[in-house]
Coordinates of C-alpha atoms and ligand atoms in Angstrom, one line a residue:
M1 CA 118.0 114.1 83.9
D2 CA 118.7 115.6 87.3
S3 CA 119.0 112.4 89.2
A4 CA 120.3 112.8 92.7
V5 CA 119.0 109.4 93.5
L6 CA 121.4 107.8 91.1
A7 CA 124.4 109.7 92.3
P8 CA 127.1 107.5 93.9
P9 CA 126.5 107.2 97.7
V10 CA 128.5 109.6 99.8
P11 CA 130.5 107.9 102.7
A12 CA 128.7 108.0 106.0
A13 CA 131.9 109.4 107.7
Q14 CA 132.0 112.3 105.3
L15 CA 128.3 113.2 106.0
A16 CA 128.9 112.8 109.7
H17 CA 132.0 115.2 109.5
R18 CA 129.9 117.8 107.6
F19 CA 127.0 117.5 110.0
A20 CA 129.3 117.9 113.0
E21 CA 129.9 121.6 111.9
Q22 CA 126.6 122.4 113.5
L23 CA 125.3 119.3 115.5
A24 CA 126.7 117.9 118.7
P25 CA 128.5 114.5 118.3
G26 CA 125.7 112.7 120.4
S27 CA 123.2 113.8 117.8
I28 CA 124.8 112.0 114.9
I29 CA 124.6 108.3 114.7
T30 CA 126.8 106.1 112.3
D31 CA 127.2 103.1 114.7
P32 CA 125.5 100.1 112.9
T33 CA 123.8 98.8 116.1
R34 CA 122.3 102.1 116.9
L35 CA 121.3 102.6 113.3
S36 CA 119.4 99.4 113.2
T37 CA 116.9 101.0 115.7
Y38 CA 115.7 103.1 112.9
Q39 CA 115.2 100.5 110.2
C40 CA 111.5 100.7 110.0
D41 CA 108.4 102.4 111.3
G42 CA 105.2 100.7 112.3
L43 CA 105.2 98.7 109.2
A44 CA 107.9 96.4 110.3
H45 CA 108.2 94.1 107.3
Y46 CA 110.0 96.8 105.2
R47 CA 113.4 97.4 106.7
V48 CA 116.3 99.6 105.5
T49 CA 119.3 100.8 107.6
P50 CA 120.1 104.4 106.8
A51 CA 123.6 105.6 106.2
V52 CA 123.3 108.2 109.0
V53 CA 120.8 109.2 111.6
V54 CA 120.7 112.8 112.9
L55 CA 118.7 114.1 115.9
P56 CA 118.7 117.9 115.5
Q57 CA 117.4 120.2 118.2
T58 CA 116.8 123.3 116.3
A59 CA 115.3 124.4 112.9
A60 CA 118.8 125.8 112.0
Q61 CA 120.3 122.3 112.6
V62 CA 117.7 120.8 110.4
Q63 CA 118.6 123.4 107.8
H64 CA 122.2 122.6 108.0
V65 CA 121.6 118.8 107.5
V66 CA 119.3 119.5 104.6
R67 CA 121.8 121.9 102.9
V68 CA 124.6 119.4 103.0
C69 CA 122.3 116.8 101.7
H70 CA 121.3 119.1 98.9
E71 CA 124.9 120.1 98.1
L72 CA 126.0 116.4 97.9
G73 CA 122.9 115.0 96.3
V74 CA 122.1 112.8 99.3
P75 CA 118.5 111.7 100.0
F76 CA 117.0 112.4 103.4
V77 CA 113.9 111.2 105.2
A78 CA 112.1 112.9 108.2
R79 CA 111.0 110.7 111.0
G80 CA 108.8 111.7 114.0
S81 CA 108.0 108.8 116.3
G82 CA 108.1 106.1 113.6
T83 CA 104.6 104.9 114.3
G84 CA 103.4 105.3 110.7
L85 CA 101.8 102.2 109.2
S86 CA 102.6 102.7 105.5
G87 CA 106.4 102.7 105.5
G88 CA 106.6 106.5 105.1
A89 CA 109.6 106.9 107.4
L90 CA 111.4 104.1 105.8
P91 CA 114.9 105.2 105.5
H92 CA 117.0 105.3 102.3
A93 CA 120.0 103.1 102.4
D94 CA 122.4 105.7 101.1
G95 CA 120.6 108.5 102.9
V96 CA 120.1 110.4 106.1
L97 CA 117.3 110.0 108.6
V98 CA 116.3 113.2 110.3
V99 CA 114.6 112.2 113.6
T100 CA 112.7 115.1 115.4
S101 CA 112.5 113.4 118.8
Q102 CA 114.7 116.1 120.3
M103 CA 112.5 118.8 119.1
R104 CA 109.8 118.5 121.7
R105 CA 109.1 122.0 123.0
I106 CA 105.6 123.4 123.2
L107 CA 106.6 127.0 122.4
E108 CA 103.3 128.7 123.2
V109 CA 99.7 127.9 124.3
D110 CA 97.6 131.0 123.3
V111 CA 93.9 130.1 124.1
A112 CA 92.9 133.7 123.4
N113 CA 93.8 133.2 119.7
E114 CA 92.7 129.4 120.0
L115 CA 96.2 128.1 119.0
A116 CA 99.4 126.5 120.2
V117 CA 102.9 126.6 118.6
V118 CA 104.9 123.4 118.8
E119 CA 108.0 121.9 117.6
P120 CA 107.4 118.9 115.2
G121 CA 108.6 116.1 117.5
V122 CA 106.0 117.1 120.2
I123 CA 103.7 114.1 121.1
N124 CA 100.2 114.6 120.0
L125 CA 98.6 114.0 123.3
D126 CA 101.1 116.4 125.0
V127 CA 99.4 119.3 123.2
T128 CA 96.1 118.4 124.8
K129 CA 97.8 118.0 128.2
A130 CA 99.3 121.5 127.9
A131 CA 96.0 123.1 126.9
A132 CA 93.8 121.1 129.2
V133 CA 94.6 123.1 132.2
Q134 CA 92.8 126.1 130.5
G135 CA 89.9 123.9 129.2
W136 CA 91.2 123.5 125.7
Y137 CA 92.5 120.6 123.6
F138 CA 93.9 119.5 120.2
A139 CA 91.2 117.5 118.3
P140 CA 93.1 115.2 115.9
D141 CA 93.4 111.9 118.0
P142 CA 95.0 109.0 116.2
S143 CA 95.0 105.8 118.3
S144 CA 98.7 106.2 118.5
Q145 CA 98.2 109.7 120.1
Q146 CA 100.3 108.7 123.2
V147 CA 103.4 108.4 121.0
C148 CA 103.1 109.9 117.5
S149 CA 104.4 113.4 116.8
V150 CA 102.6 116.4 115.6
G151 CA 105.1 116.7 112.7
G152 CA 104.1 113.0 111.6
N153 CA 100.4 113.9 112.1
V154 CA 100.9 116.9 109.7
A155 CA 102.8 114.8 107.1
E156 CA 100.2 112.1 107.2
N157 CA 97.2 114.3 107.6
S158 CA 96.3 111.9 110.3
G159 CA 92.8 111.2 111.5
G160 CA 91.4 109.4 114.6
A161 CA 88.2 108.5 116.1
H162 CA 86.9 111.9 116.5
C163 CA 87.6 113.1 112.9
L164 CA 84.0 112.3 112.0
K165 CA 83.0 115.5 113.6
Y166 CA 86.0 117.5 113.8
G167 CA 87.9 116.7 110.6
F168 CA 91.5 115.6 109.9
T169 CA 94.8 117.2 111.0
T170 CA 94.5 119.5 108.0
N171 CA 91.5 121.2 109.7
H172 CA 93.6 121.9 112.8
V173 CA 96.8 123.3 111.4
L174 CA 97.1 127.0 110.8
G175 CA 100.7 127.2 109.8
V176 CA 104.0 125.3 109.3
E177 CA 107.5 126.4 109.3
V178 CA 109.4 124.1 106.8
V179 CA 113.0 123.5 105.7
T180 CA 112.6 123.0 101.9
P181 CA 114.6 120.4 100.2
D182 CA 117.2 123.0 99.1
G183 CA 117.7 124.2 102.8
E184 CA 115.5 127.2 102.8
L185 CA 113.5 128.1 105.9
V186 CA 109.9 129.1 104.8
T187 CA 106.5 129.5 106.4
F188 CA 103.1 128.3 104.9
G189 CA 100.0 129.7 106.5
G190 CA 100.4 131.4 109.8
R191 CA 98.5 132.1 113.0
T192 CA 95.3 133.3 111.3
R193 CA 92.8 131.2 109.5
D194 CA 93.2 132.3 106.0
T195 CA 96.1 133.8 104.0
P196 CA 96.0 135.1 100.5
G197 CA 97.6 133.3 97.6
Y198 CA 97.8 129.6 96.8
D199 CA 97.1 127.2 99.6
L200 CA 100.6 125.9 100.0
L201 CA 99.9 124.8 103.6
G202 CA 97.0 122.6 102.1
A203 CA 99.6 121.1 99.6
F204 CA 102.1 120.4 102.5
V205 CA 99.7 118.8 104.9
G206 CA 99.5 115.1 103.9
S207 CA 102.6 115.3 101.6
E208 CA 104.3 112.6 103.7
G209 CA 107.7 114.2 104.0
T210 CA 108.2 114.6 100.2
L211 CA 108.0 118.4 100.2
G212 CA 110.5 119.2 103.1
I213 CA 110.8 118.9 106.8
T214 CA 108.4 120.7 109.3
T215 CA 110.3 122.5 112.0
K216 CA 107.4 124.2 113.7
V217 CA 103.6 123.8 113.7
V218 CA 100.8 126.3 114.6
V219 CA 97.8 124.1 115.6
R220 CA 94.3 125.1 116.3
L221 CA 93.0 124.5 119.8
L222 CA 89.3 123.8 120.5
R223 CA 87.4 124.5 123.7
K224 CA 86.6 121.3 125.6
P225 CA 82.8 120.4 125.0
E226 CA 80.3 121.2 127.7
T227 CA 79.5 117.5 128.0
V228 CA 80.4 114.1 126.5
Q229 CA 78.2 111.0 126.4
T230 CA 79.5 107.6 125.2
L231 CA 77.8 104.3 124.6
L232 CA 78.6 100.8 123.7
A233 CA 76.0 98.9 121.7
G234 CA 76.1 95.1 121.1
F235 CA 74.8 93.6 117.8
R236 CA 74.6 90.1 116.5
S237 CA 76.2 91.0 113.2
T238 CA 78.3 93.6 111.5
D239 CA 75.4 94.1 109.0
A240 CA 73.3 95.2 111.8
A241 CA 75.8 97.5 113.3
G242 CA 76.5 98.9 109.9
A243 CA 72.8 99.6 109.4
A244 CA 72.7 101.5 112.7
V245 CA 75.7 103.6 111.6
S246 CA 73.7 104.6 108.3
A247 CA 70.5 105.3 110.4
I248 CA 72.4 107.5 112.9
I249 CA 74.2 109.5 110.2
G250 CA 71.1 109.6 107.8
S251 CA 69.1 111.1 110.6
G252 CA 71.3 114.2 110.6
V253 CA 73.1 113.5 113.9
V254 CA 76.8 114.0 113.7
P255 CA 78.4 112.0 116.6
A256 CA 82.0 112.9 117.6
A257 CA 82.8 109.3 116.9
I258 CA 81.3 106.1 115.6
E259 CA 83.7 103.0 115.9
L260 CA 82.8 99.5 114.9
M261 CA 84.6 96.3 116.0
D262 CA 83.6 92.9 114.7
A263 CA 83.7 89.6 116.6
L264 CA 87.4 88.8 116.1
A265 CA 88.5 92.3 117.0
I266 CA 86.3 92.1 120.2
E267 CA 87.9 88.7 121.0
A268 CA 91.4 90.3 120.7
A269 CA 90.5 93.3 122.8
E270 CA 88.9 91.2 125.5
A271 CA 92.0 89.0 125.7
A272 CA 94.2 92.0 126.1
T273 CA 92.3 94.4 128.1
H274 CA 89.3 92.5 129.7
C275 CA 87.1 95.4 128.6
G276 CA 83.9 93.4 129.2
Y277 CA 82.1 94.0 126.0
P278 CA 78.7 92.3 125.6
D279 CA 78.7 88.5 125.6
G280 CA 77.9 87.0 122.2
A281 CA 78.2 90.2 120.3
G282 CA 79.1 89.7 116.6
A283 CA 79.9 93.4 116.4
V284 CA 79.9 96.4 118.8
L285 CA 79.6 100.1 118.1
V286 CA 81.2 102.8 120.3
V287 CA 79.3 106.0 119.7
E288 CA 80.3 109.3 121.4
L289 CA 78.4 112.5 121.2
D290 CA 79.7 115.9 122.6
G291 CA 78.6 119.5 122.8
P292 CA 76.1 121.6 124.8
V293 CA 74.2 119.5 127.4
A294 CA 70.8 120.2 125.9
E295 CA 71.6 119.2 122.4
V296 CA 73.6 116.0 123.5
E297 CA 70.8 114.8 125.8
H298 CA 68.4 115.0 122.9
T299 CA 70.5 113.3 120.3
F300 CA 71.9 110.7 122.6
A301 CA 68.3 109.4 123.1
A302 CA 67.8 109.3 119.3
V303 CA 71.2 107.4 118.8
Q304 CA 70.2 104.8 121.3
Q305 CA 66.8 104.4 119.5
H306 CA 68.6 104.0 116.1
C307 CA 70.7 101.3 117.7
R308 CA 67.7 99.4 119.1
D309 CA 65.8 99.7 115.8
N310 CA 68.6 98.1 114.1
G311 CA 68.9 95.1 116.3
S312 CA 71.1 96.2 119.2
F313 CA 70.5 93.7 122.0
E314 CA 72.4 95.6 124.7
I315 CA 73.4 99.2 125.2
R316 CA 75.7 100.4 127.9
V317 CA 76.0 104.1 128.6
A318 CA 79.2 105.2 130.3
A319 CA 78.1 106.7 133.7
D320 CA 81.4 108.5 134.3
D321 CA 84.9 109.1 132.9
A322 CA 86.2 105.7 134.3
Q323 CA 83.5 103.7 132.4
R324 CA 84.1 105.8 129.2
A325 CA 87.8 105.1 129.5
L326 CA 87.1 101.3 129.7
I327 CA 84.9 101.4 126.5
W328 CA 87.6 103.3 124.7
K329 CA 90.4 101.1 126.1
G330 CA 89.1 98.0 124.2
R331 CA 88.8 100.0 121.0
K332 CA 92.1 101.9 121.3
S333 CA 94.1 98.8 122.2
A334 CA 92.6 96.7 119.4
F335 CA 95.4 96.9 116.9
A336 CA 98.0 95.9 119.4
A337 CA 95.7 93.4 121.0
V338 CA 95.4 91.4 117.8
G339 CA 98.9 90.2 118.6
R340 CA 97.2 88.0 121.2
I341 CA 95.3 86.0 118.7
S342 CA 97.7 86.0 115.7
P343 CA 101.5 85.9 115.6
D344 CA 101.5 88.3 112.6
Y345 CA 99.1 90.7 110.9
I346 CA 98.9 93.4 108.3
V347 CA 97.0 96.7 109.2
Q348 CA 95.1 97.7 106.2
D349 CA 93.6 101.2 105.7
G350 CA 90.9 101.9 103.0
V351 CA 87.9 104.0 102.6
I352 CA 84.4 103.0 101.3
P353 CA 81.1 104.9 101.1
R354 CA 79.3 104.2 104.5
T355 CA 76.3 102.7 102.8
K356 CA 78.5 100.0 101.2
L357 CA 79.7 98.7 104.6
A358 CA 77.7 95.5 104.8
E359 CA 78.6 94.7 101.1
V360 CA 82.3 95.3 101.5
L361 CA 82.6 93.5 104.8
S362 CA 80.9 90.3 103.5
A363 CA 83.0 90.4 100.2
M364 CA 86.0 90.8 102.4
G365 CA 85.1 87.8 104.4
E366 CA 84.7 85.7 101.2
L367 CA 88.3 86.9 100.1
A368 CA 89.8 85.9 103.4
D369 CA 88.0 82.5 103.5
A370 CA 89.2 81.7 100.1
A371 CA 92.8 82.5 101.0
G372 CA 92.5 80.6 104.3
V373 CA 93.3 83.6 106.5
R374 CA 91.3 85.5 109.0
V375 CA 90.4 89.3 108.9
A376 CA 89.5 91.2 112.1
N377 CA 87.8 94.7 111.7
V378 CA 88.1 97.7 113.9
F379 CA 87.4 100.9 112.3
H380 CA 86.1 104.5 112.0
A381 CA 82.6 103.4 110.7
G382 CA 81.2 107.0 110.6
D383 CA 83.8 107.9 108.1
G384 CA 83.6 104.7 106.2
N385 CA 87.4 104.3 107.0
L386 CA 88.1 100.6 107.3
H387 CA 91.1 99.1 109.2
P388 CA 90.9 95.4 108.4
L389 CA 93.7 93.5 110.2
V390 CA 94.7 90.5 108.0
L391 CA 96.0 87.8 110.5
F392 CA 98.7 85.3 109.4
D393 CA 101.4 83.1 110.7
D394 CA 104.8 83.9 109.0
G395 CA 105.9 80.4 110.2
V396 CA 103.4 78.7 107.8
E397 CA 104.6 78.3 104.4
G398 CA 102.9 80.8 101.8
E399 CA 100.6 82.4 104.5
A400 CA 102.4 85.7 104.5
Q401 CA 102.0 86.0 100.8
R402 CA 98.3 84.9 100.9
A403 CA 97.8 87.6 103.6
E404 CA 99.4 90.2 101.5
E405 CA 97.1 89.2 98.5
V406 CA 94.1 89.5 100.7
S407 CA 95.3 92.9 101.9
G408 CA 95.7 94.1 98.3
G409 CA 92.3 92.6 97.3
I410 CA 90.7 94.6 100.1
L411 CA 92.0 97.8 98.6
D412 CA 90.6 96.6 95.1
L413 CA 87.2 96.1 96.9
C414 CA 87.4 99.7 98.3
L415 CA 88.1 101.1 94.9
S416 CA 85.5 99.1 93.1
H417 CA 82.8 100.4 95.6
G418 CA 83.8 104.0 95.1
G419 CA 86.3 104.4 97.9
S420 CA 89.9 105.1 98.3
I421 CA 93.3 103.2 98.9
T422 CA 94.0 105.0 102.1
G423 CA 92.0 106.9 104.7
E424 CA 94.6 108.2 107.2
H425 CA 97.7 106.0 107.2
G426 CA 99.2 107.4 104.0
V427 CA 100.6 105.9 100.9
G428 CA 104.3 105.7 101.9
S429 CA 106.3 102.8 100.5
D430 CA 103.5 100.4 101.0
K431 CA 100.8 101.6 98.7
A432 CA 102.8 103.5 96.1
K433 CA 102.2 100.5 93.7
H434 CA 98.4 100.9 94.2
M435 CA 98.3 104.5 93.2
P436 CA 97.8 103.9 89.5
K437 CA 94.6 102.0 90.4
M438 CA 93.1 105.1 91.7
F439 CA 94.8 107.8 89.6
T440 CA 95.5 108.2 85.9
E441 CA 99.0 108.9 84.5
D442 CA 98.0 112.5 84.1
D443 CA 96.8 112.8 87.7
L444 CA 100.1 111.3 88.9
D445 CA 102.2 113.6 86.5
T446 CA 100.3 116.6 87.9
M447 CA 101.1 115.6 91.4
Q448 CA 104.8 115.2 90.4
R449 CA 104.7 118.8 89.0
V450 CA 103.9 119.8 92.6
R451 CA 106.6 117.8 94.1
C452 CA 109.3 118.8 91.6
A453 CA 108.4 122.5 92.3
F454 CA 109.5 121.9 95.9
D455 CA 112.1 119.3 95.4
P456 CA 113.6 119.3 91.8
K457 CA 116.4 117.0 92.8
G458 CA 114.0 114.3 94.3
L459 CA 115.9 114.1 97.6
S460 CA 113.1 114.6 100.1
N461 CA 111.8 111.1 101.1
P462 CA 112.3 109.6 97.6
G463 CA 110.6 106.4 96.6
K464 CA 107.4 107.2 98.7
V465 CA 103.9 108.0 97.4
F466 CA 104.6 107.7 93.7
P467 CA 104.7 104.3 92.0
T468 CA 108.0 104.9 90.2
P469 CA 110.7 107.2 91.1
R470 CA 109.9 109.5 88.2
L471 CA 112.3 112.5 88.5
C472 CA 112.1 116.0 87.7
G473 CA 114.3 116.2 84.7
E474 CA 111.5 114.5 82.8
V475 CA 108.8 116.7 81.5
P476 CA 105.5 115.7 83.2
G477 CA 103.0 114.5 80.7
R478 CA 101.7 111.3 79.2
R479 CA 104.2 108.5 79.6
T480 CA 104.8 106.9 76.3
E481 CA 107.7 104.6 77.2
A482 CA 109.2 102.9 80.1
H483 CA 110.9 105.1 82.7
P484 CA 114.6 105.2 82.2
L485 CA 115.2 103.7 85.7
V486 CA 112.9 100.8 84.8
Q487 CA 114.8 100.3 81.5
A488 CA 118.0 100.3 83.4
G489 CA 116.6 97.6 85.7
L490 CA 116.8 100.0 88.7
A491 CA 113.1 100.3 89.5
D492 CA 109.8 98.5 89.0
A493 CA 107.0 99.8 87.1
F494 CA 103.7 98.8 88.8
Ligands
LIG1 C1 98.7 101.5 117.2 C2 98.6 102.5 116.1 C3 97.4 103.2 115.9 C4 97.4 104.2 114.9 N1 96.1 104.8 114.8 C5 96.1 105.8 113.8 C6 94.8 106.6 113.7 O1 93.8 106.3 114.5 N2 94.8 107.5 112.8 C7 95.8 107.7 112.0 O2 95.7 108.6 111.2 N3 96.9 107.1 112.1 C8 97.2 106.2 113.0 N4 98.3 105.5 113.1 C9 99.4 105.8 112.2 C10 100.5 106.8 112.8 O3 100.5 106.8 114.1 C11 100.2 108.2 112.2 O4 100.2 108.2 110.8 C12 101.1 109.3 112.8 O5 100.6 110.5 112.5 C13 102.5 109.2 112.5 O6 103.3 110.0 113.4 P1 104.8 109.7 113.6 O7 105.4 110.8 114.4 O8 105.0 108.3 114.3 O9 105.4 109.7 112.1 P2 106.5 108.8 111.5 O10 106.0 107.4 111.4 O11 107.8 109.1 112.1 O12 106.5 109.4 110.0 C14 105.3 109.4 109.2 C15 105.5 110.2 107.9 O13 105.7 111.5 108.3 C16 106.9 112.0 107.8 N5 107.3 113.0 108.8 C17 107.5 112.8 110.1 N6 108.0 113.9 110.7 C18 108.0 114.9 109.8 C19 108.4 116.2 109.7 N7 108.8 116.8 110.8 N8 108.4 116.9 108.6 C20 108.0 116.3 107.5 N9 107.6 114.9 107.4 C21 107.7 114.3 108.5 C22 107.8 110.8 107.6 O14 108.7 111.1 106.6 C23 106.8 109.8 107.1 O15 106.5 109.9 105.8 C24 98.4 104.4 114.0 C25 99.6 103.8 114.2 C26 99.8 102.8 115.2 C27 101.0 102.1 115.4

């Protein structure tokens, strides 16, 4: 078995010495205090200190780092801004963390060809800022868009509020330059919309850093819509708001965004941003339409009617950009705002068919009540992409564990209602154990064949996505006995 993960660790000093052949001393971190900054991503309850952190400035430097790792059998993990919520950028204790925060150049904005070329560490919102002067923008808009990187967006196939109409990152990436796990520099896709051969770009987007490190991304730009209309609708219950969502989508209208917040999420947002959402609302919907003026005017009236027909007691239409920003401020700050009403919380991410919304939200409420914890909901309702926030107090004996159980139970609910264990936050370290609930052994083995084709030594972000660190020396196929690592007591089987 070709098992680089089992190779004895290479001393950090030796790695640093090799990296220094091509990286400036300031770009190599081995000091324990500085290393601790990189222990976790946005999922802070998993923490691992890496052996070495590097901050390359060029693709050639990334290539050098990866080549050294390949030669010595050292695992490496890419990190953009570290905002991931599934532990995808969790370092490996004996490995190297490759941080792209010094690769932030926007190399080209080419509106005639509807594209921009950027380095992987470029902040998502900065792409739009660069294109906005010419009236263009980059559509994927995670709520973390002010800080997350384009490389991270590609790795996670990130979504956001406007993915209902515009699709996920995968629909907005034309090509990537990648350092493969053996240190080769390759390109998947390009500057045009279709290339012959297998869709390796499609395989790479959403691969969570397990197939190599992106060093350049060609993103699609979109022309800013002629007009945008946004409304906030207050409902007495999430059931009523959910019914309005189904009515809007069922009528054939495709809003740019439909977001739902329940009473607890509204309470948190109010405490943090004083966004002035309707008094007494058990749920609010934020609905945004964009496009040509004539079309938006017509459909916006229809959307308001669907809200009223399903029990909305108050509808506010944003009269200008400032009012629109206030409506979105409450929604976009909701995750962080939950910190105002609970000392700790878990952000869950699952998908259900839209029509099951009321059923799943009520089952989720029962689950939380039985465990004695609270769940706040703020999510992309149009996509059926739930983001339940399971609130708990780590200071109360047993509460963290109960919250964790509720969080896992929510994913089971998503699956039993025909959904998925993640919508946009990825599998990472956090959900690897849930993958067998959704995929058969054959499915997982097939995915491993792809992974092994790129990374036979299993060095690129090991331990993520797949439930056990099955390695490439094994012939993929039906698993008939425990994995050798499990037998050796070195890994858990889930
Ligand atoms: C408040 C908040 C709101 C959020 N809202 C949303 C949302 O609406 N929609 C959504 O989809 N996500 C959301 N997220 C999750 C997160 O912001 C996204 O997944 C984002 O794309 C991660 O980008 P990052 O640069 O922080 O990546 P990181 O966290 O650094 O890394 C994420 C993954 O990408 C890999 N990676 C990073 N850079 C590279 C590279 N150059 N090459 C290869 N692999 C790489 C890492 O190894 C890791 O597996 C939110 C997070 C927070 C904290």
